[in-house]
Amino acid sequence: QVQLVESGGGVVQPGRSLRLSCAASGFAFSTYSFHWVRQAPGQGLEWVAFVSSDGTLKHYRESVKGRFTISRDNFKKTVSLQISGLRREDTALYYCVREGNYHQPGFDYWGQGTLIAVSS
Amino acid sequence: DIQMTQSPSYVSASVGDRVTISCRASQGISSWLAWYQQKPGRAPTLLIYSASTLQSGVPSRFSGSGSGTDFTLTISSLQPEDFATYYCQQSNSFPFTFGQGTKLEIK
């Protein structure tokens, strides 16, 4: 069965760095695009970043450009989000999300999330 | 960026009721619209994609309609397990954006 398992979250001081990882299993990893979506405590969903199936295309929301870097390893079946210059407003639960194929778009599988709390 | 606006933000309804949630895009997105359900403490789940296509395994009481800028999620007969928060999301162009959410509460 499809599984996405995030890790790497924690409590971190403003300005520090963190690397989130998402381990995938149960499907043909290299044929799917992935996203990171975050949710601040008690708030709605916010799209963060995208990486295409072959890793060549990447997109970010404006507020994280230059600080967040999404990447993937199709051999290890992992997606990563390198975060630097953390800000208090980055505090959120970060979900790794699979995007369905062209004929079935939409975020069809979500991980359980990993929490980042930015605090001094 | 394309803004997605849901209405209402809160709706109170009873089991068996028909409920409609609206989502409006700030510019045309064709049918690049998905709906998600999120229950407390859980990750969202995909209900509908391409505005009106039911995701596999989703009960048929859920339906979606619309194209362009105006979209609707309808639950034909509310069941106890449907009380949750619902989000629309556009994937027409980056940055992908979500509506602010509609919380469906038990009356």
PDB file of C-alpha atoms in Angstrom:
ATOM      1  CA  GLN A   1       0.000   0.000   0.000  1.00  0.00           C
ATOM      2  CA  VAL A   2       1.094   3.577  -0.562  1.00  0.00           C
ATOM      3  CA  GLN A   3       2.987   5.042   2.370  1.00  0.00           C
ATOM      4  CA  LEU A   4       4.607   8.419   2.891  1.00  0.00           C
ATOM      5  CA  VAL A   5       6.525   8.849   6.125  1.00  0.00           C
ATOM      6  CA  GLU A   6       7.951  12.233   7.058  1.00  0.00           C
ATOM      7  CA  SER A   7      10.739  12.869   9.536  1.00  0.00           C
ATOM      8  CA  GLY A   8      13.129  15.596  10.587  1.00  0.00           C
ATOM      9  CA  GLY A   9      10.878  18.041  12.386  1.00  0.00           C
ATOM     10  CA  GLY A  10      11.586  19.484  15.790  1.00  0.00           C
ATOM     11  CA  VAL A  11      11.963  22.600  17.905  1.00  0.00           C
ATOM     12  CA  VAL A  12      14.466  24.979  16.380  1.00  0.00           C
ATOM     13  CA  GLN A  13      15.614  28.523  17.023  1.00  0.00           C
ATOM     14  CA  PRO A  14      14.910  31.302  14.543  1.00  0.00           C
ATOM     15  CA  GLY A  15      17.551  31.522  11.838  1.00  0.00           C
ATOM     16  CA  ARG A  16      18.598  27.899  12.127  1.00  0.00           C
ATOM     17  CA  SER A  17      18.298  25.164   9.516  1.00  0.00           C
ATOM     18  CA  LEU A  18      16.461  21.868   9.290  1.00  0.00           C
ATOM     19  CA  ARG A  19      16.045  19.099   6.747  1.00  0.00           C
ATOM     20  CA  LEU A  20      12.760  17.264   6.346  1.00  0.00           C
ATOM     21  CA  SER A  21      12.623  13.879   4.680  1.00  0.00           C
ATOM     22  CA  CYS A  22       9.791  11.833   3.239  1.00  0.00           C
ATOM     23  CA  ALA A  23      10.244   8.122   2.653  1.00  0.00           C
ATOM     24  CA  ALA A  24       7.885   6.620   0.093  1.00  0.00           C
ATOM     25  CA  SER A  25       6.882   3.035  -0.514  1.00  0.00           C
ATOM     26  CA  GLY A  26       4.232   0.941  -2.201  1.00  0.00           C
ATOM     27  CA  PHE A  27       4.166   2.574  -5.632  1.00  0.00           C
ATOM     28  CA  ALA A  28       6.312   3.547  -8.633  1.00  0.00           C
ATOM     29  CA  PHE A  29       7.969   6.502  -6.958  1.00  0.00           C
ATOM     30  CA  SER A  30       9.820   7.898  -9.970  1.00  0.00           C
ATOM     31  CA  THR A  31       6.614   8.452 -11.967  1.00  0.00           C
ATOM     32  CA  TYR A  32       5.013  10.892  -9.528  1.00  0.00           C
ATOM     33  CA  SER A  33       5.483  14.519  -8.629  1.00  0.00           C
ATOM     34  CA  PHE A  34       5.559  15.566  -4.994  1.00  0.00           C
ATOM     35  CA  HIS A  35       4.695  18.584  -2.919  1.00  0.00           C
ATOM     36  CA  TRP A  36       5.163  19.844   0.595  1.00  0.00           C
ATOM     37  CA  VAL A  37       2.090  21.379   2.196  1.00  0.00           C
ATOM     38  CA  ARG A  38       2.097  22.930   5.651  1.00  0.00           C
ATOM     39  CA  GLN A  39      -0.507  23.729   8.251  1.00  0.00           C
ATOM     40  CA  ALA A  40       0.152  26.153  11.073  1.00  0.00           C
ATOM     41  CA  PRO A  41      -1.521  25.250  14.385  1.00  0.00           C
ATOM     42  CA  GLY A  42      -5.269  25.790  14.113  1.00  0.00           C
ATOM     43  CA  GLN A  43      -4.954  27.189  10.603  1.00  0.00           C
ATOM     44  CA  GLY A  44      -5.657  26.095   7.038  1.00  0.00           C
ATOM     45  CA  LEU A  45      -3.534  24.368   4.443  1.00  0.00           C
ATOM     46  CA  GLU A  46      -0.717  26.186   2.679  1.00  0.00           C
ATOM     47  CA  TRP A  47       1.144  24.869  -0.348  1.00  0.00           C
ATOM     48  CA  VAL A  48       4.916  25.200   0.027  1.00  0.00           C
ATOM     49  CA  ALA A  49       6.898  23.515  -2.752  1.00  0.00           C
ATOM     50  CA  PHE A  50       6.769  21.160  -5.742  1.00  0.00           C
ATOM     51  CA  VAL A  51       9.204  18.811  -7.440  1.00  0.00           C
ATOM     52  CA  SER A  52       8.520  17.026 -10.711  1.00  0.00           C
ATOM     53  CA  SER A  53       8.877  13.286 -11.185  1.00  0.00           C
ATOM     54  CA  ASP A  54      12.394  13.570 -12.603  1.00  0.00           C
ATOM     55  CA  GLY A  55      13.453  16.347 -10.224  1.00  0.00           C
ATOM     56  CA  THR A  56      14.098  18.915 -12.933  1.00  0.00           C
ATOM     57  CA  LEU A  57      11.137  21.202 -12.245  1.00  0.00           C
ATOM     58  CA  LYS A  58      10.734  22.915  -8.896  1.00  0.00           C
ATOM     59  CA  HIS A  59       8.382  25.611  -7.643  1.00  0.00           C
ATOM     60  CA  TYR A  60       8.082  27.410  -4.319  1.00  0.00           C
ATOM     61  CA  ARG A  61       5.718  29.782  -2.644  1.00  0.00           C
ATOM     62  CA  GLU A  62       7.101  33.283  -2.580  1.00  0.00           C
ATOM     63  CA  SER A  63       7.634  33.472   1.179  1.00  0.00           C
ATOM     64  CA  VAL A  64      10.041  30.523   1.165  1.00  0.00           C
ATOM     65  CA  LYS A  65      12.005  31.206  -2.003  1.00  0.00           C
ATOM     66  CA  GLY A  66      15.707  31.339  -1.293  1.00  0.00           C
ATOM     67  CA  ARG A  67      15.272  29.609   2.070  1.00  0.00           C
ATOM     68  CA  PHE A  68      13.637  26.284   1.176  1.00  0.00           C
ATOM     69  CA  THR A  69      15.016  23.752  -1.288  1.00  0.00           C
ATOM     70  CA  ILE A  70      13.043  20.723  -2.401  1.00  0.00           C
ATOM     71  CA  SER A  71      14.802  17.689  -3.831  1.00  0.00           C
ATOM     72  CA  ARG A  72      14.243  14.016  -4.466  1.00  0.00           C
ATOM     73  CA  ASP A  73      16.211  10.806  -4.849  1.00  0.00           C
ATOM     74  CA  ASN A  74      14.463   8.368  -7.156  1.00  0.00           C
ATOM     75  CA  PHE A  75      16.801   5.548  -6.169  1.00  0.00           C
ATOM     76  CA  LYS A  76      16.196   5.949  -2.446  1.00  0.00           C
ATOM     77  CA  LYS A  77      12.520   6.890  -2.993  1.00  0.00           C
ATOM     78  CA  THR A  78      12.782   9.965  -0.838  1.00  0.00           C
ATOM     79  CA  VAL A  79      11.716  13.590  -1.053  1.00  0.00           C
ATOM     80  CA  SER A  80      13.487  16.216   1.022  1.00  0.00           C
ATOM     81  CA  LEU A  81      12.939  19.799   2.057  1.00  0.00           C
ATOM     82  CA  GLN A  82      16.019  21.684   3.168  1.00  0.00           C
ATOM     83  CA  ILE A  83      15.040  24.710   5.208  1.00  0.00           C
ATOM     84  CA  SER A  84      17.335  27.517   6.221  1.00  0.00           C
ATOM     85  CA  GLY A  85      16.771  30.841   7.931  1.00  0.00           C
ATOM     86  CA  LEU A  86      13.770  29.528   9.845  1.00  0.00           C
ATOM     87  CA  ARG A  87      11.219  32.114  10.938  1.00  0.00           C
ATOM     88  CA  ARG A  88       8.519  31.905  13.575  1.00  0.00           C
ATOM     89  CA  GLU A  89       5.920  31.950  10.798  1.00  0.00           C
ATOM     90  CA  ASP A  90       7.376  28.669   9.478  1.00  0.00           C
ATOM     91  CA  THR A  91       5.992  26.920  12.550  1.00  0.00           C
ATOM     92  CA  ALA A  92       3.638  24.283  11.170  1.00  0.00           C
ATOM     93  CA  LEU A  93       2.949  20.637  10.502  1.00  0.00           C
ATOM     94  CA  TYR A  94       4.640  19.807   7.207  1.00  0.00           C
ATOM     95  CA  TYR A  95       3.013  17.203   4.994  1.00  0.00           C
ATOM     96  CA  CYS A  96       4.685  15.312   2.166  1.00  0.00           C
ATOM     97  CA  VAL A  97       2.092  14.883  -0.551  1.00  0.00           C
ATOM     98  CA  ARG A  98       1.934  12.839  -3.742  1.00  0.00           C
ATOM     99  CA  GLU A  99       0.272  14.384  -6.755  1.00  0.00           C
ATOM    100  CA  GLY A 100      -1.768  12.034  -8.901  1.00  0.00           C
ATOM    101  CA  ASN A 101      -0.920  11.653 -12.558  1.00  0.00           C
ATOM    102  CA  TYR A 102      -2.163  13.947 -15.321  1.00  0.00           C
ATOM    103  CA  HIS A 103      -5.399  12.033 -15.719  1.00  0.00           C
ATOM    104  CA  GLN A 104      -6.074  11.974 -11.992  1.00  0.00           C
ATOM    105  CA  PRO A 105      -4.708  15.253 -10.643  1.00  0.00           C
ATOM    106  CA  GLY A 106      -5.032  16.136  -7.015  1.00  0.00           C
ATOM    107  CA  PHE A 107      -3.071  15.326  -3.916  1.00  0.00           C
ATOM    108  CA  ASP A 108      -4.034  11.678  -3.592  1.00  0.00           C
ATOM    109  CA  TYR A 109      -1.741  10.564  -0.758  1.00  0.00           C
ATOM    110  CA  TRP A 110      -0.524  12.492   2.284  1.00  0.00           C
ATOM    111  CA  GLY A 111       1.955  11.577   4.953  1.00  0.00           C
ATOM    112  CA  GLN A 112       1.134  11.976   8.630  1.00  0.00           C
ATOM    113  CA  GLY A 113       3.186  15.173   8.829  1.00  0.00           C
ATOM    114  CA  THR A 114       6.240  16.315  10.754  1.00  0.00           C
ATOM    115  CA  LEU A 115       6.070  19.310  13.072  1.00  0.00           C
ATOM    116  CA  ILE A 116       8.446  22.248  13.005  1.00  0.00           C
ATOM    117  CA  ALA A 117       8.254  24.663  15.925  1.00  0.00           C
ATOM    118  CA  VAL A 118      10.400  27.755  15.584  1.00  0.00           C
ATOM    119  CA  SER A 119      11.049  29.266  18.969  1.00  0.00           C
ATOM    120  CA  SER A 120      13.857  30.935  20.859  1.00  0.00           C
TER     121      SER A 120
ATOM    122  CA  ASP B   1      -1.447  34.293  -7.301  1.00  0.00           C
ATOM    123  CA  ILE B   2      -4.905  32.797  -7.683  1.00  0.00           C
ATOM    124  CA  GLN B   3      -7.033  33.404  -4.594  1.00  0.00           C
ATOM    125  CA  MET B   4      -9.516  30.729  -3.589  1.00  0.00           C
ATOM    126  CA  THR B   5     -12.463  31.875  -1.493  1.00  0.00           C
ATOM    127  CA  GLN B   6     -14.775  29.381   0.171  1.00  0.00           C
ATOM    128  CA  SER B   7     -18.201  30.074   1.553  1.00  0.00           C
ATOM    129  CA  PRO B   8     -19.454  29.664   4.116  1.00  0.00           C
ATOM    130  CA  SER B   9     -16.540  29.379   6.545  1.00  0.00           C
ATOM    131  CA  TYR B  10     -18.770  27.497   8.990  1.00  0.00           C
ATOM    132  CA  VAL B  11     -21.901  25.489   8.447  1.00  0.00           C
ATOM    133  CA  SER B  12     -24.036  23.771  11.029  1.00  0.00           C
ATOM    134  CA  ALA B  13     -26.156  20.892   9.808  1.00  0.00           C
ATOM    135  CA  SER B  14     -27.865  17.689  10.896  1.00  0.00           C
ATOM    136  CA  VAL B  15     -27.434  14.088   9.857  1.00  0.00           C
ATOM    137  CA  GLY B  16     -29.412  13.561   6.669  1.00  0.00           C
ATOM    138  CA  ASP B  17     -29.185  17.175   5.523  1.00  0.00           C
ATOM    139  CA  ARG B  18     -27.982  18.251   2.104  1.00  0.00           C
ATOM    140  CA  VAL B  19     -25.031  20.613   2.320  1.00  0.00           C
ATOM    141  CA  THR B  20     -23.407  22.759  -0.331  1.00  0.00           C
ATOM    142  CA  ILE B  21     -20.030  24.460  -0.059  1.00  0.00           C
ATOM    143  CA  SER B  22     -18.896  27.016  -2.612  1.00  0.00           C
ATOM    144  CA  CYS B  23     -15.418  27.862  -3.821  1.00  0.00           C
ATOM    145  CA  ARG B  24     -14.586  30.814  -6.046  1.00  0.00           C
ATOM    146  CA  ALA B  25     -11.301  31.376  -7.855  1.00  0.00           C
ATOM    147  CA  SER B  26      -9.993  34.890  -8.465  1.00  0.00           C
ATOM    148  CA  GLN B  27      -9.367  33.952 -12.098  1.00  0.00           C
ATOM    149  CA  GLY B  28     -10.356  31.123 -14.379  1.00  0.00           C
ATOM    150  CA  ILE B  29      -8.862  27.735 -13.544  1.00  0.00           C
ATOM    151  CA  SER B  30     -10.782  25.558 -16.016  1.00  0.00           C
ATOM    152  CA  SER B  31     -11.452  22.341 -14.062  1.00  0.00           C
ATOM    153  CA  TRP B  32      -8.194  22.267 -12.113  1.00  0.00           C
ATOM    154  CA  LEU B  33      -9.968  22.094  -8.803  1.00  0.00           C
ATOM    155  CA  ALA B  34      -9.845  19.526  -6.033  1.00  0.00           C
ATOM    156  CA  TRP B  35     -11.724  19.104  -2.771  1.00  0.00           C
ATOM    157  CA  TYR B  36     -10.290  17.662   0.440  1.00  0.00           C
ATOM    158  CA  GLN B  37     -11.728  16.580   3.759  1.00  0.00           C
ATOM    159  CA  GLN B  38      -9.762  16.937   6.964  1.00  0.00           C
ATOM    160  CA  LYS B  39     -10.730  15.548  10.341  1.00  0.00           C
ATOM    161  CA  PRO B  40      -9.097  16.774  13.567  1.00  0.00           C
ATOM    162  CA  GLY B  41      -5.597  15.423  14.051  1.00  0.00           C
ATOM    163  CA  ARG B  42      -5.577  13.752  10.659  1.00  0.00           C
ATOM    164  CA  ALA B  43      -4.059  14.498   7.275  1.00  0.00           C
ATOM    165  CA  PRO B  44      -6.445  15.695   4.566  1.00  0.00           C
ATOM    166  CA  THR B  45      -7.915  13.193   2.150  1.00  0.00           C
ATOM    167  CA  LEU B  46      -8.790  13.762  -1.496  1.00  0.00           C
ATOM    168  CA  LEU B  47     -12.502  13.691  -2.236  1.00  0.00           C
ATOM    169  CA  ILE B  48     -12.841  15.092  -5.740  1.00  0.00           C
ATOM    170  CA  TYR B  49     -10.441  16.083  -8.499  1.00  0.00           C
ATOM    171  CA  SER B  50     -10.894  17.785 -11.846  1.00  0.00           C
ATOM    172  CA  ALA B  51     -13.819  19.631 -10.229  1.00  0.00           C
ATOM    173  CA  SER B  52     -16.278  16.757 -10.513  1.00  0.00           C
ATOM    174  CA  THR B  53     -14.506  13.378 -10.526  1.00  0.00           C
ATOM    175  CA  LEU B  54     -14.956  11.334  -7.388  1.00  0.00           C
ATOM    176  CA  GLN B  55     -11.751   9.872  -5.994  1.00  0.00           C
ATOM    177  CA  SER B  56     -11.763   6.094  -5.718  1.00  0.00           C
ATOM    178  CA  GLY B  57     -13.335   4.920  -2.479  1.00  0.00           C
ATOM    179  CA  VAL B  58     -15.179   8.163  -1.746  1.00  0.00           C
ATOM    180  CA  PRO B  59     -18.914   7.690  -1.082  1.00  0.00           C
ATOM    181  CA  SER B  60     -21.249   8.739  -3.870  1.00  0.00           C
ATOM    182  CA  ARG B  61     -23.076  11.182  -1.586  1.00  0.00           C
ATOM    183  CA  PHE B  62     -20.184  13.545  -2.343  1.00  0.00           C
ATOM    184  CA  SER B  63     -20.284  15.385  -5.651  1.00  0.00           C
ATOM    185  CA  GLY B  64     -18.550  18.342  -7.223  1.00  0.00           C
ATOM    186  CA  SER B  65     -19.456  20.709 -10.006  1.00  0.00           C
ATOM    187  CA  GLY B  66     -18.318  23.873 -11.723  1.00  0.00           C
ATOM    188  CA  SER B  67     -15.640  25.166 -14.020  1.00  0.00           C
ATOM    189  CA  GLY B  68     -13.876  28.435 -14.656  1.00  0.00           C
ATOM    190  CA  THR B  69     -14.197  30.397 -11.423  1.00  0.00           C
ATOM    191  CA  ASP B  70     -17.170  28.935  -9.536  1.00  0.00           C
ATOM    192  CA  PHE B  71     -17.263  25.499  -7.973  1.00  0.00           C
ATOM    193  CA  THR B  72     -19.461  23.580  -5.575  1.00  0.00           C
ATOM    194  CA  LEU B  73     -19.067  20.605  -3.279  1.00  0.00           C
ATOM    195  CA  THR B  74     -22.336  18.921  -2.362  1.00  0.00           C
ATOM    196  CA  ILE B  75     -22.959  16.283   0.269  1.00  0.00           C
ATOM    197  CA  SER B  76     -26.369  14.854  -0.515  1.00  0.00           C
ATOM    198  CA  SER B  77     -27.217  13.296   2.858  1.00  0.00           C
ATOM    199  CA  LEU B  78     -24.879  14.038   5.727  1.00  0.00           C
ATOM    200  CA  GLN B  79     -23.521  11.122   7.690  1.00  0.00           C
ATOM    201  CA  PRO B  80     -21.928  11.369  11.149  1.00  0.00           C
ATOM    202  CA  GLU B  81     -18.479  10.773   9.701  1.00  0.00           C
ATOM    203  CA  ASP B  82     -18.807  13.771   7.347  1.00  0.00           C
ATOM    204  CA  PHE B  83     -18.419  16.367  10.080  1.00  0.00           C
ATOM    205  CA  ALA B  84     -15.008  17.773   9.266  1.00  0.00           C
ATOM    206  CA  THR B  85     -13.299  20.696   7.554  1.00  0.00           C
ATOM    207  CA  TYR B  86     -13.359  20.903   3.772  1.00  0.00           C
ATOM    208  CA  TYR B  87     -10.856  22.665   1.517  1.00  0.00           C
ATOM    209  CA  CYS B  88     -10.817  23.465  -2.156  1.00  0.00           C
ATOM    210  CA  GLN B  89      -7.517  23.767  -4.005  1.00  0.00           C
ATOM    211  CA  GLN B  90      -6.523  24.950  -7.463  1.00  0.00           C
ATOM    212  CA  SER B  91      -3.769  23.337  -9.498  1.00  0.00           C
ATOM    213  CA  ASN B  92      -4.126  25.476 -12.609  1.00  0.00           C
ATOM    214  CA  SER B  93      -0.948  27.404 -11.930  1.00  0.00           C
ATOM    215  CA  PHE B  94       1.802  27.804  -9.361  1.00  0.00           C
ATOM    216  CA  PRO B  95       1.655  28.678  -6.564  1.00  0.00           C
ATOM    217  CA  PHE B  96      -1.073  26.162  -5.911  1.00  0.00           C
ATOM    218  CA  THR B  97      -3.541  27.642  -3.475  1.00  0.00           C
ATOM    219  CA  PHE B  98      -6.167  26.399  -1.043  1.00  0.00           C
ATOM    220  CA  GLY B  99      -9.361  27.955   0.122  1.00  0.00           C
ATOM    221  CA  GLN B 100      -9.495  28.972   3.770  1.00  0.00           C
ATOM    222  CA  GLY B 101     -11.616  25.976   4.676  1.00  0.00           C
ATOM    223  CA  THR B 102     -15.226  25.300   5.612  1.00  0.00           C
ATOM    224  CA  LYS B 103     -15.894  23.705   8.962  1.00  0.00           C
ATOM    225  CA  LEU B 104     -18.958  21.482   8.935  1.00  0.00           C
ATOM    226  CA  GLU B 105     -20.371  21.127  12.418  1.00  0.00           C
ATOM    227  CA  ILE B 106     -23.173  19.097  13.928  1.00  0.00           C
ATOM    228  CA  LYS B 107     -26.337  21.050  14.673  1.00  0.00           C
TER     229      LYS B 107
END
